[in-house]
Amino acid sequence: DIIRVYDRDNNLYTEELDKRNELRQYVIDNFENAFKQRYFQVYYQKEIRAVTRKVCGYEALARWLDPQYGIISPAVFIEVLESVHLIHRLDIYMIDQVCSDLRDDIDSGYEVEPISVNLSRLDFELCDIMSEIDKCRAKYDIPKELLHIEVTESAIAAGADFLGKHIKKFRDAGYEVWMDDFGAGYSSFNNLKDYDFDVVKIDMGFLREFETNQKSRIILASIVNMAKELGIHTLAEGVETEEQYEFLLKIGCEKMQGYLFGKPKPVSEFVRSADCSSENCEEFDFSSYYDD
Ligand code: C2E
Ligand code: MG
Ligand code: MG
Ligand code: MG
């Protein structure tokens, strides 16, 4: 007889799952060393303005470049770092690197665009994240306008009152606060009503069903419309095809991000030249070892 073992989420325990658990355990055992050896690196992904298709910012995304496993995805290690209450160490490290990269660009005379950084809801509990961010900015003399804070919608759902206070504090201090992954999981329009977000990042889930599901297109158009009426800017995540781009442009989505315009990559791979903001800019090909 075959013994079938299921995990907590009722998934059949397969070899794949085995590998995931092995990787998870590896992450648990090695994150201290990863900090020490500086295995964490900031990757940047372009955000473009829909109408002009020009870069209007970047999102900073964490990668763990491991000598044994290659590139370890944040989908694995963020959750682990949250569970051991050390996520703020990574996020502060990321913000420090982002500020350092911004300083290099400013000093080199490049026209710099703002960078969005992802915060975990635990960052607000584990430390005074705003003063940590202010410290990083002071260290490299970076104005707050160049850092945008992303908070996922699920984080807000998990602790509305508590997080609401922090979001307000950041906005009162002059930071732009963006809602990440809107429409994934248990979204609530109340979140758009109760908190003042500058930008809502629309989850890529709707775009993944773009061709096959007319309902997804209707929902996308409705979200963009509603956000506009509420005075919130919109950015669509996960744009991969010209058809998706054309549709989003047509419904009035203001900003976009996705593989169509460029995959996340380390700062060293960006071609720094006068016209590097155009989509014709040469891309480093990550496909061979990218984790997605
Ligand atoms: P996110 O903030 O929603 O970031 C967008 C994710 O979508 C990134 O995954 C990005 O690589 C991926 N993506 C971008 N364009 C496309 C596309 O066209 N198609 C597809 N299929 N995917 C696309 P990534 O880098 O694996 O990050 C996953 C999540 O991990 C992020 O989702 C964010 O919530 C979290 N994360 C990443 N870096 C950090 C960090 O430094 N701190 C914290 N707290 N969380 C982070
Ligand atoms: Mg994000
Ligand atoms: Mg997102
Ligand atoms: Mg996401």
mmCIF file of C-alpha atoms and ligand atoms in Angstrom:
data_model
loop_
_atom_site.group_PDB
_atom_site.id
_atom_site.type_symbol
_atom_site.label_atom_id
_atom_site.label_comp_id
_atom_site.label_asym_id
_atom_site.label_seq_id
_atom_site.Cartn_x
_atom_site.Cartn_y
_atom_site.Cartn_z
ATOM 1 C CA ASP A 1 0.000 0.000 0.000
ATOM 2 C CA ILE A 2 1.070 3.540 -0.748
ATOM 3 C CA ILE A 3 1.146 5.699 2.336
ATOM 4 C CA ARG A 4 -0.155 9.166 1.524
ATOM 5 C CA VAL A 5 0.955 11.921 3.833
ATOM 6 C CA TYR A 6 -0.698 15.301 3.792
ATOM 7 C CA ASP A 7 0.652 18.531 5.187
ATOM 8 C CA ARG A 8 -1.312 21.072 7.227
ATOM 9 C CA ASP A 9 -2.836 22.650 4.132
ATOM 10 C CA ASN A 10 -4.000 19.255 2.947
ATOM 11 C CA ASN A 11 -1.480 19.082 0.131
ATOM 12 C CA LEU A 12 -0.171 15.706 -0.820
ATOM 13 C CA TYR A 13 3.337 15.401 0.532
ATOM 14 C CA THR A 14 5.339 15.163 -2.642
ATOM 15 C CA GLU A 15 9.004 15.286 -3.445
ATOM 16 C CA GLU A 16 8.488 18.907 -4.428
ATOM 17 C CA LEU A 17 7.152 19.699 -1.002
ATOM 18 C CA ASP A 18 10.050 17.774 0.490
ATOM 19 C CA LYS A 19 12.440 20.051 -1.353
ATOM 20 C CA ARG A 20 10.562 23.124 -0.181
ATOM 21 C CA ASN A 21 10.751 21.996 3.413
ATOM 22 C CA GLU A 22 14.417 21.219 3.002
ATOM 23 C CA LEU A 23 14.977 24.732 1.660
ATOM 24 C CA ARG A 24 12.923 26.214 4.482
ATOM 25 C CA GLN A 25 15.010 24.354 7.033
ATOM 26 C CA TYR A 26 18.162 25.515 5.273
ATOM 27 C CA VAL A 27 16.919 29.096 5.526
ATOM 28 C CA ILE A 28 16.151 28.677 9.238
ATOM 29 C CA ASP A 29 19.601 27.226 9.885
ATOM 30 C CA ASN A 30 21.523 29.715 7.793
ATOM 31 C CA PHE A 31 19.972 33.173 7.922
ATOM 32 C CA GLU A 32 22.394 34.373 10.619
ATOM 33 C CA ASN A 33 25.250 33.375 8.392
ATOM 34 C CA ALA A 34 23.520 34.942 5.393
ATOM 35 C CA PHE A 35 23.465 38.287 7.198
ATOM 36 C CA LYS A 36 27.100 37.889 8.194
ATOM 37 C CA GLN A 37 28.268 36.843 4.725
ATOM 38 C CA ARG A 38 26.099 39.491 3.068
ATOM 39 C CA TYR A 39 24.191 36.979 0.977
ATOM 40 C CA PHE A 40 21.170 39.301 0.893
ATOM 41 C CA GLN A 41 21.067 41.622 -2.047
ATOM 42 C CA VAL A 42 18.706 44.292 -3.332
ATOM 43 C CA TYR A 43 17.202 43.684 -6.754
ATOM 44 C CA TYR A 44 15.395 46.530 -8.495
ATOM 45 C CA GLN A 45 12.415 46.386 -10.797
ATOM 46 C CA LYS A 46 11.278 49.313 -12.917
ATOM 47 C CA GLU A 47 7.962 51.041 -12.432
ATOM 48 C CA ILE A 48 6.856 52.847 -15.568
ATOM 49 C CA ARG A 49 4.376 55.617 -16.309
ATOM 50 C CA ALA A 50 1.703 54.115 -18.565
ATOM 51 C CA VAL A 51 1.314 56.951 -21.054
ATOM 52 C CA THR A 52 4.998 57.641 -21.682
ATOM 53 C CA ARG A 53 6.313 54.164 -20.885
ATOM 54 C CA LYS A 54 9.205 55.869 -19.121
ATOM 55 C CA VAL A 55 10.644 54.756 -15.788
ATOM 56 C CA CYS A 56 9.087 56.658 -12.866
ATOM 57 C CA GLY A 57 10.528 54.604 -10.021
ATOM 58 C CA TYR A 58 11.803 51.225 -8.890
ATOM 59 C CA GLU A 59 10.736 48.595 -6.393
ATOM 60 C CA ALA A 60 13.423 47.114 -4.160
ATOM 61 C CA LEU A 61 13.061 43.329 -3.848
ATOM 62 C CA ALA A 62 15.188 41.132 -1.602
ATOM 63 C CA ARG A 63 17.198 38.190 -2.912
ATOM 64 C CA TRP A 64 19.357 35.699 -1.021
ATOM 65 C CA LEU A 65 22.251 34.747 -3.255
ATOM 66 C CA ASP A 66 23.351 31.449 -1.810
ATOM 67 C CA PRO A 67 26.524 29.590 -2.808
ATOM 68 C CA GLN A 68 24.713 26.252 -2.453
ATOM 69 C CA TYR A 69 21.140 26.971 -3.595
ATOM 70 C CA GLY A 70 21.644 29.859 -5.996
ATOM 71 C CA ILE A 71 18.989 32.556 -5.764
ATOM 72 C CA ILE A 72 16.580 31.932 -2.911
ATOM 73 C CA SER A 73 13.210 33.620 -3.376
ATOM 74 C CA PRO A 74 11.719 36.011 -0.810
ATOM 75 C CA ALA A 75 8.629 33.800 -0.967
ATOM 76 C CA VAL A 76 10.679 31.355 1.123
ATOM 77 C CA PHE A 77 12.789 33.497 3.434
ATOM 78 C CA ILE A 78 10.432 36.403 4.271
ATOM 79 C CA GLU A 79 8.048 34.013 5.956
ATOM 80 C CA VAL A 80 10.883 32.370 7.896
ATOM 81 C CA LEU A 81 12.353 35.705 9.021
ATOM 82 C CA GLU A 82 8.886 36.790 10.132
ATOM 83 C CA SER A 83 8.382 33.617 12.119
ATOM 84 C CA VAL A 84 11.647 34.133 14.036
ATOM 85 C CA HIS A 85 10.915 37.858 14.464
ATOM 86 C CA LEU A 86 13.951 39.035 12.543
ATOM 87 C CA ILE A 87 12.282 40.443 9.455
ATOM 88 C CA HIS A 88 13.025 44.008 10.570
ATOM 89 C CA ARG A 89 16.733 43.262 10.388
ATOM 90 C CA LEU A 90 16.398 42.380 6.713
ATOM 91 C CA ASP A 91 14.135 45.319 5.967
ATOM 92 C CA ILE A 92 16.435 47.826 7.673
ATOM 93 C CA TYR A 93 19.376 46.283 5.810
ATOM 94 C CA MET A 94 17.458 46.632 2.529
ATOM 95 C CA ILE A 95 16.594 50.271 3.234
ATOM 96 C CA ASP A 96 20.211 51.022 4.121
ATOM 97 C CA GLN A 97 21.346 49.496 0.801
ATOM 98 C CA VAL A 98 18.658 51.378 -1.117
ATOM 99 C CA CYS A 99 19.756 54.683 0.436
ATOM 100 C CA SER A 100 23.386 53.847 -0.338
ATOM 101 C CA ASP A 101 22.523 53.079 -3.990
ATOM 102 C CA LEU A 102 20.510 56.298 -4.237
ATOM 103 C CA ARG A 103 23.469 58.252 -2.849
ATOM 104 C CA ASP A 104 25.795 56.698 -5.476
ATOM 105 C CA ASP A 105 23.391 57.699 -8.241
ATOM 106 C CA ILE A 106 22.940 61.225 -6.944
ATOM 107 C CA ASP A 107 26.714 61.648 -6.668
ATOM 108 C CA SER A 108 27.204 60.312 -10.193
ATOM 109 C CA GLY A 109 24.813 62.924 -11.503
ATOM 110 C CA TYR A 110 22.090 60.520 -12.628
ATOM 111 C CA GLU A 111 18.509 61.633 -12.514
ATOM 112 C CA VAL A 112 17.170 59.558 -9.649
ATOM 113 C CA GLU A 113 13.651 58.174 -9.330
ATOM 114 C CA PRO A 114 11.940 57.180 -6.060
ATOM 115 C CA ILE A 115 12.311 53.624 -4.751
ATOM 116 C CA SER A 116 9.535 51.603 -3.140
ATOM 117 C CA VAL A 117 10.501 49.397 -0.225
ATOM 118 C CA ASN A 118 8.390 46.550 1.164
ATOM 119 C CA LEU A 119 7.617 46.547 4.848
ATOM 120 C CA SER A 120 6.308 43.617 6.828
ATOM 121 C CA ARG A 121 3.547 44.297 9.330
ATOM 122 C CA LEU A 122 5.930 42.932 11.961
ATOM 123 C CA ASP A 123 8.402 45.748 11.272
ATOM 124 C CA PHE A 124 5.997 48.086 13.053
ATOM 125 C CA GLU A 125 5.938 45.831 16.114
ATOM 126 C CA LEU A 126 9.565 44.742 16.303
ATOM 127 C CA CYS A 127 11.162 48.161 16.084
ATOM 128 C CA ASP A 128 10.483 51.844 15.517
ATOM 129 C CA ILE A 129 10.717 51.367 11.766
ATOM 130 C CA MET A 130 10.181 55.018 10.900
ATOM 131 C CA SER A 131 13.082 56.192 13.020
ATOM 132 C CA GLU A 132 15.225 53.377 11.539
ATOM 133 C CA ILE A 133 14.339 54.608 8.062
ATOM 134 C CA ASP A 134 15.082 58.182 9.103
ATOM 135 C CA LYS A 135 18.491 57.024 10.390
ATOM 136 C CA CYS A 136 19.304 55.373 7.051
ATOM 137 C CA ARG A 137 18.253 58.492 5.181
ATOM 138 C CA ALA A 138 20.348 60.712 7.440
ATOM 139 C CA LYS A 139 23.395 58.469 6.948
ATOM 140 C CA TYR A 140 23.299 58.982 3.156
ATOM 141 C CA ASP A 141 21.450 62.319 3.100
ATOM 142 C CA ILE A 142 18.422 61.046 1.175
ATOM 143 C CA PRO A 143 15.153 63.060 1.101
ATOM 144 C CA LYS A 144 11.970 61.221 2.109
ATOM 145 C CA GLU A 145 10.425 61.877 -1.282
ATOM 146 C CA LEU A 146 12.789 59.250 -2.701
ATOM 147 C CA LEU A 147 11.480 56.416 -0.497
ATOM 148 C CA HIS A 148 7.985 54.991 -0.819
ATOM 149 C CA ILE A 149 6.638 52.550 1.761
ATOM 150 C CA GLU A 150 4.712 49.473 0.576
ATOM 151 C CA VAL A 151 2.381 47.665 2.951
ATOM 152 C CA THR A 152 0.407 44.661 1.750
ATOM 153 C CA GLU A 153 -3.320 44.591 1.999
ATOM 154 C CA SER A 154 -3.197 41.358 4.000
ATOM 155 C CA ALA A 155 -0.988 43.095 6.580
ATOM 156 C CA ILE A 156 -3.668 45.713 7.046
ATOM 157 C CA ALA A 157 -6.404 43.116 7.389
ATOM 158 C CA ALA A 158 -4.385 41.397 10.109
ATOM 159 C CA GLY A 159 -4.282 44.399 12.404
ATOM 160 C CA ALA A 160 -6.250 47.298 11.106
ATOM 161 C CA ASP A 161 -6.191 49.708 14.049
ATOM 162 C CA PHE A 162 -2.584 49.194 14.899
ATOM 163 C CA LEU A 163 -1.326 49.487 11.350
ATOM 164 C CA GLY A 164 -3.644 52.382 10.572
ATOM 165 C CA LYS A 165 -1.883 54.457 13.223
ATOM 166 C CA HIS A 166 1.504 53.728 11.693
ATOM 167 C CA ILE A 167 0.355 54.438 8.169
ATOM 168 C CA LYS A 168 -0.955 57.797 9.313
ATOM 169 C CA LYS A 169 2.317 58.533 11.094
ATOM 170 C CA PHE A 170 4.309 57.880 7.915
ATOM 171 C CA ARG A 171 1.992 60.007 5.816
ATOM 172 C CA ASP A 172 1.978 62.846 8.339
ATOM 173 C CA ALA A 173 5.780 62.751 8.248
ATOM 174 C CA GLY A 174 5.674 63.190 4.479
ATOM 175 C CA TYR A 175 6.250 59.638 3.207
ATOM 176 C CA GLU A 176 4.196 58.194 0.396
ATOM 177 C CA VAL A 177 2.493 54.989 1.540
ATOM 178 C CA TRP A 178 1.451 52.444 -1.089
ATOM 179 C CA MET A 179 -0.963 49.572 -0.659
ATOM 180 C CA ASP A 180 0.564 46.409 -2.098
ATOM 181 C CA ASP A 181 -1.228 43.392 -3.596
ATOM 182 C CA PHE A 182 -4.685 44.943 -3.658
ATOM 183 C CA GLY A 183 -7.223 42.346 -4.709
ATOM 184 C CA ALA A 184 -5.269 39.310 -3.543
ATOM 185 C CA GLY A 185 -6.814 37.312 -0.771
ATOM 186 C CA TYR A 186 -9.381 38.924 1.440
ATOM 187 C CA SER A 187 -9.557 42.431 0.089
ATOM 188 C CA SER A 188 -11.833 44.932 1.599
ATOM 189 C CA PHE A 189 -12.833 48.233 0.096
ATOM 190 C CA ASN A 190 -12.865 49.544 3.643
ATOM 191 C CA ASN A 191 -9.077 49.620 3.463
ATOM 192 C CA LEU A 192 -9.301 52.229 0.727
ATOM 193 C CA LYS A 193 -11.911 54.140 2.691
ATOM 194 C CA ASP A 194 -10.247 54.095 6.108
ATOM 195 C CA TYR A 195 -6.607 54.748 5.219
ATOM 196 C CA ASP A 196 -5.089 57.370 2.993
ATOM 197 C CA PHE A 197 -2.901 55.571 0.515
ATOM 198 C CA ASP A 198 -1.041 57.452 -2.187
ATOM 199 C CA VAL A 199 -0.966 54.525 -4.582
ATOM 200 C CA VAL A 200 -2.778 51.208 -4.796
ATOM 201 C CA LYS A 201 -0.754 48.422 -6.423
ATOM 202 C CA ILE A 202 -3.199 46.079 -8.076
ATOM 203 C CA ASP A 203 -2.322 42.437 -7.558
ATOM 204 C CA MET A 204 -1.243 40.511 -10.645
ATOM 205 C CA GLY A 205 -3.865 37.823 -10.029
ATOM 206 C CA PHE A 206 -6.379 39.570 -12.292
ATOM 207 C CA LEU A 207 -3.832 39.864 -15.094
ATOM 208 C CA ARG A 208 -2.948 36.171 -14.904
ATOM 209 C CA GLU A 209 -6.511 35.420 -16.036
ATOM 210 C CA PHE A 210 -6.615 38.342 -18.403
ATOM 211 C CA GLU A 211 -7.175 36.488 -21.681
ATOM 212 C CA THR A 212 -9.582 33.863 -20.444
ATOM 213 C CA ASN A 213 -11.691 35.703 -17.939
ATOM 214 C CA GLN A 214 -13.798 38.677 -18.977
ATOM 215 C CA LYS A 215 -14.725 39.172 -15.316
ATOM 216 C CA SER A 216 -11.086 39.866 -14.450
ATOM 217 C CA ARG A 217 -10.978 42.658 -17.006
ATOM 218 C CA ILE A 218 -14.180 44.181 -15.649
ATOM 219 C CA ILE A 219 -12.836 44.055 -12.090
ATOM 220 C CA LEU A 220 -9.544 45.658 -13.168
ATOM 221 C CA ALA A 221 -11.385 48.517 -14.854
ATOM 222 C CA SER A 222 -13.597 48.978 -11.804
ATOM 223 C CA ILE A 223 -10.660 49.099 -9.382
ATOM 224 C CA VAL A 224 -8.879 51.692 -11.524
ATOM 225 C CA ASN A 225 -12.041 53.753 -11.797
ATOM 226 C CA MET A 226 -12.841 53.602 -8.110
ATOM 227 C CA ALA A 227 -9.279 54.479 -7.096
ATOM 228 C CA LYS A 228 -9.354 57.464 -9.433
ATOM 229 C CA GLU A 229 -12.590 58.743 -7.887
ATOM 230 C CA LEU A 230 -11.074 58.289 -4.436
ATOM 231 C CA GLY A 231 -8.012 60.271 -5.480
ATOM 232 C CA ILE A 232 -5.647 57.300 -5.197
ATOM 233 C CA HIS A 233 -3.088 56.584 -7.913
ATOM 234 C CA THR A 234 -2.983 53.150 -9.530
ATOM 235 C CA LEU A 235 -0.163 50.796 -10.476
ATOM 236 C CA ALA A 236 -0.751 47.389 -12.052
ATOM 237 C CA GLU A 237 1.718 44.667 -11.061
ATOM 238 C CA GLY A 238 2.813 41.723 -13.170
ATOM 239 C CA VAL A 239 2.335 43.176 -16.662
ATOM 240 C CA GLU A 240 3.820 40.642 -19.077
ATOM 241 C CA THR A 241 2.250 41.225 -22.500
ATOM 242 C CA GLU A 242 1.589 44.109 -24.883
ATOM 243 C CA GLU A 243 -2.128 43.199 -24.800
ATOM 244 C CA GLN A 244 -2.209 43.662 -21.052
ATOM 245 C CA TYR A 245 -0.332 46.954 -21.401
ATOM 246 C CA GLU A 246 -2.767 48.258 -24.031
ATOM 247 C CA PHE A 247 -5.782 47.291 -21.953
ATOM 248 C CA LEU A 248 -4.437 48.874 -18.767
ATOM 249 C CA LEU A 249 -3.570 52.041 -20.668
ATOM 250 C CA LYS A 250 -7.082 52.162 -22.080
ATOM 251 C CA ILE A 251 -8.798 51.834 -18.697
ATOM 252 C CA GLY A 252 -6.623 54.637 -17.308
ATOM 253 C CA CYS A 253 -4.188 52.765 -15.089
ATOM 254 C CA GLU A 254 -1.393 55.268 -14.428
ATOM 255 C CA LYS A 255 1.645 53.155 -13.653
ATOM 256 C CA MET A 256 2.765 49.620 -14.391
ATOM 257 C CA GLN A 257 5.395 47.128 -13.402
ATOM 258 C CA GLY A 258 6.185 43.707 -14.816
ATOM 259 C CA TYR A 259 8.425 41.500 -16.907
ATOM 260 C CA LEU A 260 7.283 43.335 -20.060
ATOM 261 C CA PHE A 261 9.326 46.328 -18.922
ATOM 262 C CA GLY A 262 12.012 44.432 -17.044
ATOM 263 C CA LYS A 263 12.637 41.755 -14.441
ATOM 264 C CA PRO A 264 14.106 42.598 -11.046
ATOM 265 C CA LYS A 265 17.886 42.816 -11.256
ATOM 266 C CA PRO A 266 20.846 43.981 -9.191
ATOM 267 C CA VAL A 267 21.865 47.604 -9.502
ATOM 268 C CA SER A 268 25.096 46.581 -11.238
ATOM 269 C CA GLU A 269 23.101 45.234 -14.190
ATOM 270 C CA PHE A 270 21.396 48.505 -15.015
ATOM 271 C CA VAL A 271 22.860 50.194 -18.037
ATOM 272 C CA ARG A 272 23.604 53.697 -16.903
ATOM 273 C CA SER A 273 23.277 55.955 -19.895
ATOM 274 C CA ALA A 274 21.266 58.969 -20.939
ATOM 275 C CA ASP A 275 18.504 56.894 -22.508
ATOM 276 C CA CYS A 276 18.469 54.023 -20.039
ATOM 277 C CA SER A 277 14.987 54.999 -18.945
ATOM 278 C CA SER A 278 13.524 53.951 -22.269
ATOM 279 C CA GLU A 279 12.214 50.452 -22.721
ATOM 280 C CA ASN A 280 14.831 49.963 -25.416
ATOM 281 C CA CYS A 281 17.445 49.838 -22.712
ATOM 282 C CA GLU A 282 19.401 46.629 -22.906
ATOM 283 C CA GLU A 283 18.284 44.079 -20.342
ATOM 284 C CA PHE A 284 20.503 41.614 -18.618
ATOM 285 C CA ASP A 285 19.087 38.160 -19.334
ATOM 286 C CA PHE A 286 18.162 36.491 -16.067
ATOM 287 C CA SER A 287 15.983 33.798 -17.533
ATOM 288 C CA SER A 288 18.656 31.167 -17.083
ATOM 289 C CA TYR A 289 18.747 31.427 -13.319
ATOM 290 C CA TYR A 290 15.785 33.500 -12.290
ATOM 291 C CA ASP A 291 13.622 31.786 -9.680
ATOM 292 C CA ASP A 292 10.174 32.585 -11.090
HETATM 293 P P1 C2E B 1 5.530 42.195 -4.073
HETATM 294 O O1 C2E B 1 5.972 43.314 -3.208
HETATM 295 O O2 C2E B 1 4.121 42.192 -4.510
HETATM 296 O O3 C2E B 1 6.529 42.209 -5.301
HETATM 297 C C1 C2E B 1 6.155 41.859 -6.602
HETATM 298 C C2 C2E B 1 6.550 40.447 -6.943
HETATM 299 O O4 C2E B 1 6.129 40.135 -8.250
HETATM 300 C C3 C2E B 1 8.066 40.234 -6.953
HETATM 301 O O5 C2E B 1 8.297 38.909 -6.499
HETATM 302 C C4 C2E B 1 8.405 40.355 -8.442
HETATM 303 O O6 C2E B 1 9.596 39.698 -8.789
HETATM 304 C C5 C2E B 1 7.210 39.700 -9.052
HETATM 305 N N1 C2E B 1 6.944 40.151 -10.424
HETATM 306 C C6 C2E B 1 7.177 41.367 -10.947
HETATM 307 N N2 C2E B 1 6.747 41.435 -12.241
HETATM 308 C C7 C2E B 1 6.243 40.228 -12.525
HETATM 309 C C8 C2E B 1 5.640 39.678 -13.714
HETATM 310 O O7 C2E B 1 5.495 40.333 -14.760
HETATM 311 N N3 C2E B 1 5.211 38.387 -13.639
HETATM 312 C C9 C2E B 1 5.340 37.640 -12.506
HETATM 313 N N4 C2E B 1 4.895 36.383 -12.528
HETATM 314 N N5 C2E B 1 5.895 38.129 -11.374
HETATM 315 C C10 C2E B 1 6.344 39.410 -11.387
HETATM 316 P P2 C2E B 1 9.453 38.569 -5.474
HETATM 317 O O8 C2E B 1 10.621 39.453 -5.727
HETATM 318 O O9 C2E B 1 9.622 37.094 -5.499
HETATM 319 O O10 C2E B 1 8.853 39.005 -4.072
HETATM 320 C C11 C2E B 1 7.746 38.347 -3.517
HETATM 321 C C12 C2E B 1 7.213 39.112 -2.353
HETATM 322 O O11 C2E B 1 8.125 39.071 -1.256
HETATM 323 C C13 C2E B 1 7.009 40.601 -2.632
HETATM 324 O O12 C2E B 1 5.796 40.788 -3.302
HETATM 325 C C14 C2E B 1 7.022 41.169 -1.236
HETATM 326 O O13 C2E B 1 5.756 41.051 -0.625
HETATM 327 C C15 C2E B 1 7.999 40.252 -0.514
HETATM 328 N N6 C2E B 1 9.310 40.935 -0.432
HETATM 329 C C16 C2E B 1 10.275 41.034 -1.368
HETATM 330 N N7 C2E B 1 11.333 41.734 -0.895
HETATM 331 C C17 C2E B 1 11.022 42.101 0.375
HETATM 332 C C18 C2E B 1 11.707 42.834 1.407
HETATM 333 O O14 C2E B 1 12.832 43.340 1.260
HETATM 334 N N8 C2E B 1 11.042 42.985 2.604
HETATM 335 C C19 C2E B 1 9.801 42.462 2.829
HETATM 336 N N9 C2E B 1 9.227 42.642 4.029
HETATM 337 N N10 C2E B 1 9.134 41.773 1.884
HETATM 338 C C20 C2E B 1 9.729 41.590 0.669
HETATM 339 MG MG MG B 2 5.768 45.230 -3.145
HETATM 340 MG MG MG B 3 2.734 43.394 -4.880
HETATM 341 MG MG MG B 4 3.106 40.011 -3.946
#
